[in-house]
XYZ file of C-alpha atoms in Angstrom:
659
model
C 0.000 0.000 0.000
C 2.887 2.334 0.730
C 4.460 1.590 -2.650
C 1.178 2.343 -4.390
C 0.801 5.666 -2.584
C 4.336 6.570 -3.700
C 3.438 5.735 -7.283
C 0.279 7.847 -7.161
C 2.140 10.883 -5.849
C 4.837 10.714 -8.528
C 2.928 12.725 -11.163
C 1.108 15.900 -10.124
C 1.053 17.944 -13.341
C -2.202 18.108 -15.281
C -2.977 19.418 -18.754
C -6.161 21.245 -19.736
C -6.455 20.850 -23.502
C -8.936 21.950 -26.154
C -9.969 20.443 -29.466
C -8.149 22.627 -32.003
C -10.357 21.335 -34.809
C -13.406 22.672 -32.945
C -11.718 26.057 -32.607
C -11.033 26.130 -36.353
C -14.656 25.206 -37.004
C -15.847 28.052 -34.769
C -13.430 30.415 -36.491
C -14.858 29.443 -39.889
C -18.146 31.095 -38.834
C -16.433 34.441 -38.176
C -15.612 37.343 -40.519
C -11.840 36.995 -39.959
C -11.174 33.345 -38.987
C -7.373 33.564 -38.392
C -7.675 36.644 -36.171
C -10.565 35.093 -34.233
C -8.707 31.816 -33.637
C -5.603 33.667 -32.455
C -7.654 35.872 -30.119
C -9.518 32.930 -28.590
C -6.288 30.972 -28.091
C -4.879 33.877 -26.087
C -8.013 34.044 -23.908
C -8.012 30.301 -23.300
C -4.312 30.317 -22.396
C -4.895 33.114 -19.894
C -7.753 31.087 -18.364
C -5.539 28.022 -17.863
C -5.624 25.996 -21.096
C -2.106 24.762 -21.799
C -2.588 22.258 -24.597
C -4.483 21.262 -27.718
C -5.579 18.025 -29.350
C -4.981 17.762 -33.098
C -6.428 15.036 -35.286
C -5.344 13.455 -38.507
C -6.078 16.212 -40.987
C -8.857 16.096 -43.576
C -9.696 18.266 -46.554
C -12.497 19.788 -44.490
C -10.132 20.765 -41.674
C -7.573 22.172 -44.135
C -10.381 24.306 -45.546
C -11.334 25.550 -42.061
C -7.712 26.568 -41.462
C -7.731 28.587 -44.699
C -5.151 26.461 -46.493
C -7.361 25.201 -49.345
C -10.728 25.421 -51.075
C -12.445 22.156 -51.987
C -14.814 21.655 -54.949
C -16.794 18.831 -56.428
C -16.680 18.315 -60.207
C -19.870 20.338 -60.668
C -18.613 23.152 -58.411
C -15.257 23.271 -60.195
C -16.990 23.428 -63.570
C -19.216 26.279 -62.397
C -16.142 28.075 -61.055
C -14.519 27.821 -64.493
C -17.711 28.664 -66.386
C -17.829 25.224 -67.982
C -20.229 22.286 -68.195
C -19.258 19.276 -66.017
C -17.528 16.503 -67.930
C -19.569 13.254 -67.923
C -17.852 10.476 -65.984
C -15.680 12.888 -64.006
C -16.454 12.770 -60.271
C -13.121 13.862 -58.891
C -12.461 16.291 -56.051
C -10.700 19.540 -56.900
C -8.503 21.445 -54.474
C -7.001 24.937 -54.751
C -4.104 26.047 -52.547
C -4.811 29.441 -50.949
C -1.479 30.136 -49.208
C 1.542 29.985 -51.540
C 3.940 29.854 -48.574
C 2.307 26.610 -47.372
C 1.593 25.086 -50.783
C 4.497 22.631 -50.820
C 3.667 21.257 -47.371
C -0.073 20.912 -48.026
C 0.498 19.394 -51.481
C 2.779 16.730 -49.983
C 0.259 16.117 -47.214
C -2.535 15.457 -49.719
C -0.363 13.426 -52.092
C 0.936 11.088 -49.358
C -2.450 10.782 -47.659
C -4.500 9.881 -50.731
C -1.791 7.583 -52.042
C -2.379 5.518 -48.897
C -6.094 5.533 -49.726
C -5.438 4.332 -53.293
C -6.487 7.547 -55.071
C -4.580 9.311 -57.847
C -3.587 12.954 -57.316
C -2.993 15.098 -60.429
C -2.072 18.751 -60.901
C -4.875 21.270 -61.521
C -5.037 25.037 -61.510
C -7.493 27.903 -61.860
C -7.131 31.650 -62.153
C -3.411 31.599 -61.434
C -3.718 29.379 -58.350
C -2.216 25.918 -58.189
C -4.202 22.938 -57.050
C -4.741 19.211 -57.405
C -7.468 16.900 -58.661
C -8.062 13.839 -56.438
C -9.436 10.657 -57.980
C -12.248 10.293 -55.459
C -15.706 11.784 -54.981
C -15.914 14.852 -52.765
C -18.164 13.284 -50.121
C -15.688 10.436 -49.697
C -12.531 12.506 -50.066
C -13.451 14.993 -47.327
C -13.631 12.128 -44.811
C -10.284 10.498 -45.602
C -7.608 11.068 -42.928
C -4.105 12.325 -43.630
C -1.088 13.195 -41.513
C -1.861 15.736 -38.752
C -1.289 19.191 -40.191
C 2.342 20.121 -39.364
C 1.636 23.786 -40.139
C -1.009 24.062 -37.426
C 1.053 21.986 -35.004
C 3.955 24.417 -35.397
C 1.609 27.370 -34.773
C 0.352 25.787 -31.573
C 3.849 24.910 -30.400
C 5.064 28.448 -31.168
C 2.144 29.700 -29.063
C 3.530 27.725 -26.117
C 0.893 25.002 -26.116
C 1.429 21.311 -25.415
C 0.161 19.364 -28.441
C -1.238 15.819 -28.476
C -1.985 14.297 -31.913
C -4.737 11.673 -32.119
C -3.938 8.886 -34.582
C -6.221 6.193 -35.964
C -6.136 2.812 -37.669
C -8.370 4.030 -40.511
C -5.810 3.621 -43.297
C -6.402 0.587 -45.476
C -2.772 -0.521 -45.188
C -0.539 -0.184 -42.152
C 2.685 1.522 -43.227
C 5.224 1.472 -40.364
C 7.822 3.452 -42.334
C 5.457 6.346 -43.024
C 4.149 6.221 -39.445
C 7.738 6.349 -38.209
C 8.244 9.513 -40.265
C 5.176 11.048 -38.609
C 6.391 10.169 -35.125
C 9.885 11.517 -35.831
C 8.387 14.794 -37.081
C 6.245 14.966 -33.917
C 9.330 14.501 -31.780
C 11.178 17.197 -33.706
C 8.317 19.613 -32.929
C 8.497 18.853 -29.200
C 5.598 16.399 -28.982
C 6.043 13.745 -26.314
C 2.649 12.032 -26.248
C -0.081 10.886 -28.636
C -3.587 9.506 -28.268
C -5.992 7.572 -30.455
C -9.067 8.365 -32.505
C -11.438 5.598 -33.486
C -11.775 2.094 -32.110
C -8.237 0.721 -32.554
C -4.583 1.659 -32.220
C -2.496 1.920 -35.407
C -1.240 -1.476 -36.514
C -4.126 -3.562 -35.198
C -5.562 -4.105 -38.678
C -2.275 -5.448 -40.066
C -2.668 -9.083 -41.168
C -1.109 -11.722 -38.926
C 2.659 -11.727 -39.491
C 4.809 -14.664 -40.360
C 6.116 -16.684 -37.397
C 8.940 -14.881 -35.648
C 8.070 -11.472 -37.101
C 6.423 -8.611 -35.167
C 2.764 -7.765 -35.658
C 1.490 -4.241 -36.338
C 1.100 -3.245 -32.681
C 4.601 -4.489 -31.863
C 6.013 -2.437 -34.750
C 4.117 0.648 -33.605
C 5.295 0.131 -30.014
C 8.907 -0.014 -31.206
C 8.416 3.260 -33.107
C 7.022 4.979 -29.996
C 9.736 3.673 -27.657
C 12.492 4.464 -30.116
C 11.302 8.080 -30.279
C 10.515 8.426 -26.562
C 6.804 9.130 -27.051
C 4.094 7.955 -24.653
C 0.328 7.722 -25.025
C -2.830 9.065 -23.397
C -5.724 6.711 -22.655
C -9.239 8.152 -22.570
C -11.709 6.824 -20.007
C -15.439 6.081 -20.405
C -15.391 5.537 -24.153
C -18.429 3.876 -25.747
C -16.134 1.021 -26.762
C -12.581 0.448 -25.503
C -9.767 1.121 -27.943
C -8.723 -2.264 -29.255
C -5.062 -3.083 -28.818
C -4.511 -0.386 -26.186
C -3.647 -2.754 -23.331
C -1.133 -4.647 -25.432
C 0.464 -1.447 -26.705
C 0.665 0.003 -23.180
C 2.455 -3.098 -21.951
C 4.917 -2.989 -24.848
C 5.871 0.652 -24.128
C 6.340 -0.084 -20.408
C 3.129 1.749 -19.433
C 4.269 5.201 -20.473
C 0.581 6.133 -20.262
C -1.461 8.925 -18.712
C -5.217 8.862 -18.132
C -7.384 11.314 -20.058
C -10.958 12.499 -19.548
C -13.124 14.028 -22.267
C -16.090 16.350 -21.828
C -17.997 15.572 -25.008
C -19.535 17.974 -27.516
C -23.053 17.150 -26.315
C -22.128 17.733 -22.685
C -20.287 20.976 -23.395
C -23.339 22.355 -25.220
C -25.391 22.378 -21.996
C -22.979 22.236 -19.060
C -22.739 25.195 -16.677
C -19.403 26.724 -15.750
C -19.639 25.719 -12.064
C -20.472 22.114 -12.968
C -17.576 22.017 -15.424
C -15.167 23.335 -12.785
C -16.299 20.631 -10.319
C -16.017 17.957 -12.988
C -12.449 18.915 -13.844
C -11.446 18.871 -10.174
C -13.062 15.479 -9.510
C -11.505 13.929 -12.605
C -7.995 14.946 -11.602
C -8.300 14.471 -7.853
C -10.494 11.379 -7.664
C -9.531 9.408 -10.785
C -5.877 10.156 -11.483
C -6.735 12.016 -14.694
C -3.784 13.955 -16.082
C -5.304 15.229 -19.334
C -8.691 16.972 -19.356
C -10.014 17.334 -22.901
C -12.595 20.098 -23.435
C -14.553 19.969 -26.685
C -16.116 23.165 -28.014
C -17.963 22.428 -31.230
C -20.162 25.337 -32.445
C -23.929 24.960 -32.621
C -26.766 26.789 -34.361
C -28.903 28.373 -31.641
C -32.356 29.030 -33.071
C -33.517 30.773 -29.903
C -30.678 33.304 -29.881
C -30.571 33.403 -33.659
C -26.826 32.890 -34.012
C -24.001 30.369 -33.901
C -22.818 29.772 -30.336
C -19.928 27.921 -28.707
C -18.924 26.952 -25.143
C -15.617 28.860 -25.201
C -16.815 31.393 -22.602
C -17.998 28.539 -20.374
C -14.486 27.050 -20.514
C -12.906 30.354 -19.541
C -15.291 30.901 -16.615
C -14.873 27.321 -15.370
C -11.076 27.504 -15.407
C -10.392 30.975 -14.036
C -13.624 31.620 -12.126
C -16.307 34.246 -12.620
C -18.624 35.444 -9.868
C -21.262 36.473 -12.400
C -21.261 32.939 -13.852
C -21.620 31.358 -10.397
C -17.987 30.232 -10.195
C -16.331 31.999 -7.251
C -13.207 29.861 -7.634
C -11.991 28.391 -10.899
C -10.835 24.839 -11.490
C -7.185 25.900 -11.835
C -7.103 27.394 -8.327
C -8.979 24.405 -6.908
C -6.478 22.004 -8.422
C -3.584 23.958 -6.931
C -5.177 23.695 -3.487
C -5.025 19.907 -3.817
C -1.376 19.939 -4.919
C -1.826 19.772 -8.703
C -0.289 22.200 -11.177
C -1.127 22.943 -14.794
C 1.747 21.710 -16.924
C 3.014 18.906 -19.124
C 1.888 15.616 -17.555
C 4.032 12.519 -17.451
C 3.366 8.898 -16.608
C 3.492 7.589 -13.050
C 6.860 6.416 -11.798
C 6.084 2.936 -10.514
C 7.497 2.217 -7.050
C 8.142 -1.318 -5.826
C 8.934 -2.685 -2.395
C 11.943 -5.033 -2.018
C 9.787 -7.892 -0.715
C 6.812 -7.207 -3.004
C 6.687 -10.693 -4.524
C 6.732 -12.363 -1.110
C 4.120 -9.938 0.239
C 1.866 -10.617 -2.746
C 2.160 -14.342 -2.054
C 1.262 -13.696 1.584
C -1.776 -11.695 0.440
C -2.870 -14.616 -1.746
C -2.532 -16.972 1.202
C -4.513 -14.565 3.381
C -7.254 -14.249 0.774
C -7.649 -18.027 0.496
C -7.707 -18.348 4.288
C -10.324 -15.605 4.601
C -12.616 -17.275 2.064
C -12.182 -20.632 3.818
C -13.096 -19.070 7.168
C -16.351 -17.718 5.768
C -17.236 -21.084 4.259
C -16.500 -22.594 7.661
C -18.987 -20.245 9.308
C -21.757 -21.867 7.260
C -20.273 -25.368 6.887
C -17.741 -25.907 9.720
C -16.597 -29.299 8.484
C -15.617 -27.823 5.118
C -13.173 -25.219 6.423
C -9.962 -27.259 6.105
C -11.067 -28.853 2.836
C -11.840 -25.476 1.242
C -8.527 -24.048 2.415
C -6.590 -26.984 0.937
C -8.560 -26.863 -2.323
C -7.986 -23.122 -2.482
C -4.235 -23.559 -2.155
C -4.039 -26.245 -4.848
C -6.551 -24.659 -7.217
C -5.138 -21.174 -6.718
C -1.607 -22.343 -7.455
C -2.729 -24.149 -10.600
C -4.789 -21.209 -11.852
C -1.935 -18.814 -11.124
C 0.345 -20.883 -13.356
C -2.207 -21.060 -16.186
C -3.889 -17.627 -15.945
C -2.321 -15.472 -13.214
C -4.452 -12.392 -13.987
C -7.687 -14.368 -13.686
C -6.484 -15.915 -10.429
C -5.641 -12.639 -8.674
C -8.832 -10.957 -9.907
C -10.986 -13.852 -8.694
C -9.218 -14.013 -5.348
C -9.509 -10.247 -4.874
C -13.272 -10.507 -5.496
C -13.748 -13.446 -3.113
C -11.692 -11.758 -0.390
C -13.691 -8.545 -0.841
C -16.909 -10.535 -0.370
C -15.594 -12.634 2.508
C -14.393 -9.907 4.890
C -17.668 -7.948 5.306
C -19.594 -11.220 5.390
C -17.397 -12.584 8.195
C -17.550 -9.279 10.085
C -21.369 -9.249 10.058
C -21.628 -12.923 11.022
C -19.273 -12.417 13.975
C -21.348 -9.384 14.965
C -24.584 -11.402 14.856
C -23.005 -14.101 17.011
C -21.868 -11.522 19.581
C -25.316 -9.895 19.658
C -27.049 -13.236 20.181
C -24.709 -14.034 23.041
C -25.174 -10.627 24.744
C -28.877 -9.979 24.058
C -30.789 -9.165 27.237
C -33.956 -7.303 28.212
C -32.180 -6.095 31.324
C -29.493 -4.011 29.602
C -29.898 -0.286 30.161
C -29.960 2.127 27.249
C -26.552 3.502 28.265
C -24.893 0.082 28.292
C -26.502 -0.845 24.990
C -25.283 2.401 23.449
C -21.703 1.863 24.655
C -21.704 -1.715 23.380
C -23.245 -0.634 20.080
C -20.531 1.929 19.399
C -17.748 -0.544 20.232
C -19.303 -3.258 18.062
C -19.861 -0.719 15.273
C -16.143 0.084 15.210
C -15.136 -3.561 15.614
C -17.306 -4.666 12.700
C -15.936 -1.917 10.444
C -12.344 -2.863 11.279
C -13.018 -6.529 10.506
C -14.715 -5.616 7.214
C -11.674 -3.596 6.247
C -9.471 -6.674 6.664
C -10.009 -7.280 2.939
C -8.619 -3.880 1.960
C -4.862 -4.620 2.197
C -5.485 -7.940 0.441
C -7.351 -6.320 -2.470
C -4.744 -3.555 -2.770
C -1.870 -6.048 -2.709
C -3.441 -8.460 -5.188
C -4.259 -5.715 -7.706
C -1.115 -3.650 -7.162
C -0.119 -3.178 -10.781
C 0.086 0.010 -12.838
C -2.346 -1.444 -15.399
C -5.106 -1.232 -12.750
C -4.221 2.363 -11.902
C -4.573 3.183 -15.592
C -7.835 1.146 -15.872
C -6.313 -1.023 -18.571
C -7.380 -3.830 -16.256
C -10.166 -3.601 -13.683
C -11.512 -5.214 -10.553
C -14.071 -7.760 -11.748
C -17.406 -8.704 -10.193
C -18.648 -5.390 -8.776
C -22.309 -6.458 -8.957
C -21.544 -9.715 -7.149
C -19.643 -7.826 -4.452
C -22.658 -5.561 -3.890
C -25.089 -8.482 -3.595
C -23.280 -11.479 -2.081
C -22.421 -10.145 1.429
C -26.002 -8.924 1.932
C -27.421 -12.250 0.761
C -25.011 -14.289 2.892
C -25.683 -12.120 5.952
C -29.440 -12.567 5.447
C -29.037 -16.346 5.154
C -27.066 -16.460 8.385
C -29.461 -14.200 10.298
C -32.641 -16.017 9.254
C -31.494 -19.633 8.806
C -28.657 -19.981 11.297
C -30.591 -18.605 14.227
C -30.569 -20.214 17.642
C -33.171 -22.772 18.612
C -33.221 -24.884 15.473
C -31.299 -26.333 12.548
C -30.976 -24.655 9.192
C -33.557 -26.987 7.694
C -35.964 -26.419 10.590
C -35.613 -22.655 10.330
C -36.139 -22.775 6.559
C -39.238 -24.957 7.011
C -40.602 -22.549 9.632
C -40.134 -19.553 7.315
C -41.702 -21.376 4.372
C -44.704 -22.361 6.502
C -45.308 -18.806 7.672
C -48.709 -17.542 6.404
C -48.383 -14.873 3.718
C -50.297 -11.680 4.493
C -50.909 -8.523 2.497
C -48.288 -6.834 4.664
C -45.750 -9.470 3.639
C -46.538 -8.950 -0.045
C -46.181 -5.182 0.311
C -42.903 -5.564 2.192
C -41.500 -7.938 -0.441
C -42.509 -5.529 -3.218
C -40.798 -2.620 -1.464
C -37.658 -4.660 -0.807
C -37.627 -5.877 -4.408
C -37.895 -2.354 -5.785
C -35.189 -1.143 -3.406
C -32.958 -4.047 -4.424
C -33.377 -3.349 -8.137
C -32.606 0.345 -7.627
C -29.605 -0.529 -5.467
C -28.144 -2.872 -8.087
C -28.700 -0.383 -10.921
C -26.642 2.130 -8.963
C -23.599 -0.133 -8.665
C -20.582 0.624 -10.806
C -20.117 3.770 -12.882
C -23.066 3.369 -15.230
C -25.860 4.256 -12.815
C -27.933 7.355 -13.495
C -27.745 10.187 -10.971
C -30.525 12.737 -10.464
C -29.953 16.475 -10.458
C -30.775 16.680 -6.750
C -28.170 14.045 -5.944
C -25.571 15.816 -8.068
C -26.221 19.005 -6.094
C -25.930 17.073 -2.821
C -22.669 15.472 -3.984
C -21.286 18.882 -4.894
C -22.218 20.175 -1.437
C -20.412 17.277 0.247
C -17.366 17.721 -1.965
C -17.146 21.444 -1.293
C -17.763 20.970 2.443
C -15.345 18.148 3.203
C -12.974 18.191 0.236
C -13.588 14.448 -0.101
C -17.064 13.116 -0.797
C -18.098 10.215 1.448
C -20.217 7.547 -0.234
C -23.933 8.131 0.346
C -24.736 4.446 0.770
C -22.255 4.372 3.662
C -22.739 7.474 5.803
C -26.424 8.086 5.059
C -27.768 4.526 4.872
C -25.530 1.608 5.787
C -23.595 2.880 8.803
C -26.575 4.513 10.584
C -28.679 1.369 10.071
C -25.822 -0.787 11.342
C -25.368 1.258 14.523
C -29.099 1.476 15.174
C -29.476 -2.221 14.377
C -26.778 -3.192 16.893
C -28.373 -1.023 19.583
C -31.845 -2.473 19.030
C -30.758 -6.088 18.513
C -29.121 -6.094 21.943
C -32.688 -6.006 23.234
C -35.056 -6.898 20.407
C -34.314 -10.077 18.503
C -36.164 -9.145 15.321
C -34.211 -5.931 14.856
C -31.469 -8.053 13.280
C -32.884 -7.275 9.829
C -31.326 -3.809 10.253
C -27.951 -5.533 10.540
C -28.550 -7.150 7.153
C -29.406 -3.780 5.611
C -26.358 -2.214 7.264
C -24.125 -4.715 5.461
C -24.346 -2.317 2.501
C -21.852 -0.001 4.181
C -19.469 -2.817 5.129
C -19.097 -4.053 1.558
C -19.056 -0.486 0.221
C -15.951 0.320 2.263
C -14.116 -2.548 0.585
C -15.547 -1.619 -2.817
C -14.082 1.882 -2.418
C -10.605 0.359 -2.576
C -11.557 -1.753 -5.595
C -11.549 1.518 -7.571
C -7.807 1.251 -8.162
C -7.741 4.437 -10.250
C -8.756 6.430 -7.160
C -5.757 7.566 -5.082
C -5.260 5.409 -2.010
C -5.127 8.301 0.462
C -8.414 9.641 -0.902
C -10.098 6.241 -0.480
C -8.882 6.043 3.119
C -10.191 9.548 3.824
C -13.541 8.724 2.214
C -14.030 5.581 4.297
C -13.060 7.229 7.594
C -15.278 10.235 6.882
C -18.174 7.925 6.077
C -17.672 6.057 9.345
C -17.628 9.287 11.337
C -20.695 10.816 9.704
C -22.502 7.475 9.835
C -21.808 7.278 13.578
C -23.329 10.726 14.133
C -26.437 9.981 12.051
C -26.780 6.594 13.741
C -26.700 8.240 17.173
C -29.456 10.599 16.012
C -31.560 7.607 14.914
C -31.042 5.932 18.289
C -32.038 9.129 20.094
C -35.199 9.396 17.988
C -36.002 5.750 18.739
C -35.575 6.278 22.458
C -37.823 9.342 22.393
C -40.442 7.524 20.343
C -40.259 4.473 22.610
C -40.825 6.590 25.726
C -43.778 8.366 24.143
C -45.252 5.032 23.101
C -44.904 3.620 26.610
C -46.555 6.672 28.153
C -49.465 6.530 25.707
C -49.859 2.779 26.252
C -49.737 3.206 30.037
C -52.368 5.969 29.887
C -54.666 3.761 27.785
C -54.282 0.885 30.255
C -55.176 3.178 33.152
C -58.211 4.494 31.308
C -59.404 0.967 30.577
C -58.926 -0.046 34.201
C -60.760 3.067 35.375
C -63.676 2.329 33.038
C -63.868 -1.278 34.207
C -63.819 -0.257 37.862
């Protein structure tokens, strides 16, 4: 855990980058595009933007930058005052800047040669151009080398530039790609990213035995030129080949987060500032990518863009509801705006031995839980775990450690709750005073939390690899982790109760008459369970009210505790312990409180979240949950006293009437 914390603190510079293609597109709507683009770049730099994403160039983008004009056959004929030639469906290009003509001509010639199209000379009205053997609609989509002219402008402006490359070319050409990468390096570029669904080289046919495949060739090019990559999170589909490429370049990778065009069209400056802070602070993001595509606003009657929103979010604007910008917030948490670099991975001298010890501990923990339900199976399960785990580790080590991490994460909160239930059954008494019950409840609350957290060092040790920090690999089985401890705790509470065997208790429950109240309760529990499971993981939908509440917690504490812990699970656990010490049937609150126990472990299964932040989040949740739980107990005690007084008064009235 110490080594991981050292790794996470080894890279504290973050880049705020814009989509330069979007800026060119916005500029194309203005009277003087070059002046507008230059002016907006200066404003964005002053706000805190220090980088730009550039894509593989297209004819459309070259037109936005003012380098060329593009015509279809019909448009070119009209331009020349001629009738279109039948059978001619080429694309015609005129160069608008003589000083850049040679560079742009070479760009187009090399690019369309890779797409199998002929490029011939063409001219009009004293301007040189080319005719491309491809229809305009198709030609404007074909990618070429990222525009070196625009890259140089951005670099001269002091911006960090990250090209995004694709695997869209029909043939993988490592020599040409090597030329691109060398030119990037010469312009001061040290990192690239990817556009599309695959890294360059993935589409190359399988090589002959003993020869490198396309990804291996691309990895060699990157390593030979000292260029790393940026990996974007939350894509609709993961970039194919990214994990393999990352491994081959020794994980010279940073994590990137994109605020999409659709999101930027509606997001408010304060929400954008919070999002940037959370991405960097909570998820180890080191590149924040802000899109800014223009849109036609029919209400305002003009073309609009989110550039002003970006400025307000980064530098703050009281009038826009942003008293403190994202740049200042990041600095408060120890991050600076600059050129990010990959984490420096730290290792402990005895790391291999400690990992083996963690595996042994995980197997033992799982065996202990099995033994709580089936005592005679404890030794057998432990032995089978050792043999099976060793065999699986030899065959598929990644699968073994991921499975063991999941089982250990399930086992610890399950064991903690079972041991709590056993202690409560042994100490339950109608004679205990409220003060003694409260003292015991607090101690058992802390004890149960500590036992649940026994899985945390095991999970951290088992998944202590940079690929998990970069989310190239992930903790598997989140849904099972959120369901299994609750289900196992419920089985133990209701079937392993005192006074009967498991079979007898099951038969008694099955023979219980079903009432309307039971049906209603089952329906409510079912709906709550479905909602709970839909909220697991990162795909759950969050309401606007909850987002506001989360923002309040984040701004108040600096670290947002998990709602299911401090507001639900921990208070129910504390109240359940207090009540179960006197009332047997209050144990169902213990089952519900298991949510918080498993959630604490799940917090550390988010390997991309800094370790110190996860620790702070769990401790804060425990503290707030304790306070809310004490409030619930106080309300129960008040309600219980009122109930007793009312009941006593009714008894006296009945006795008086009878007398």
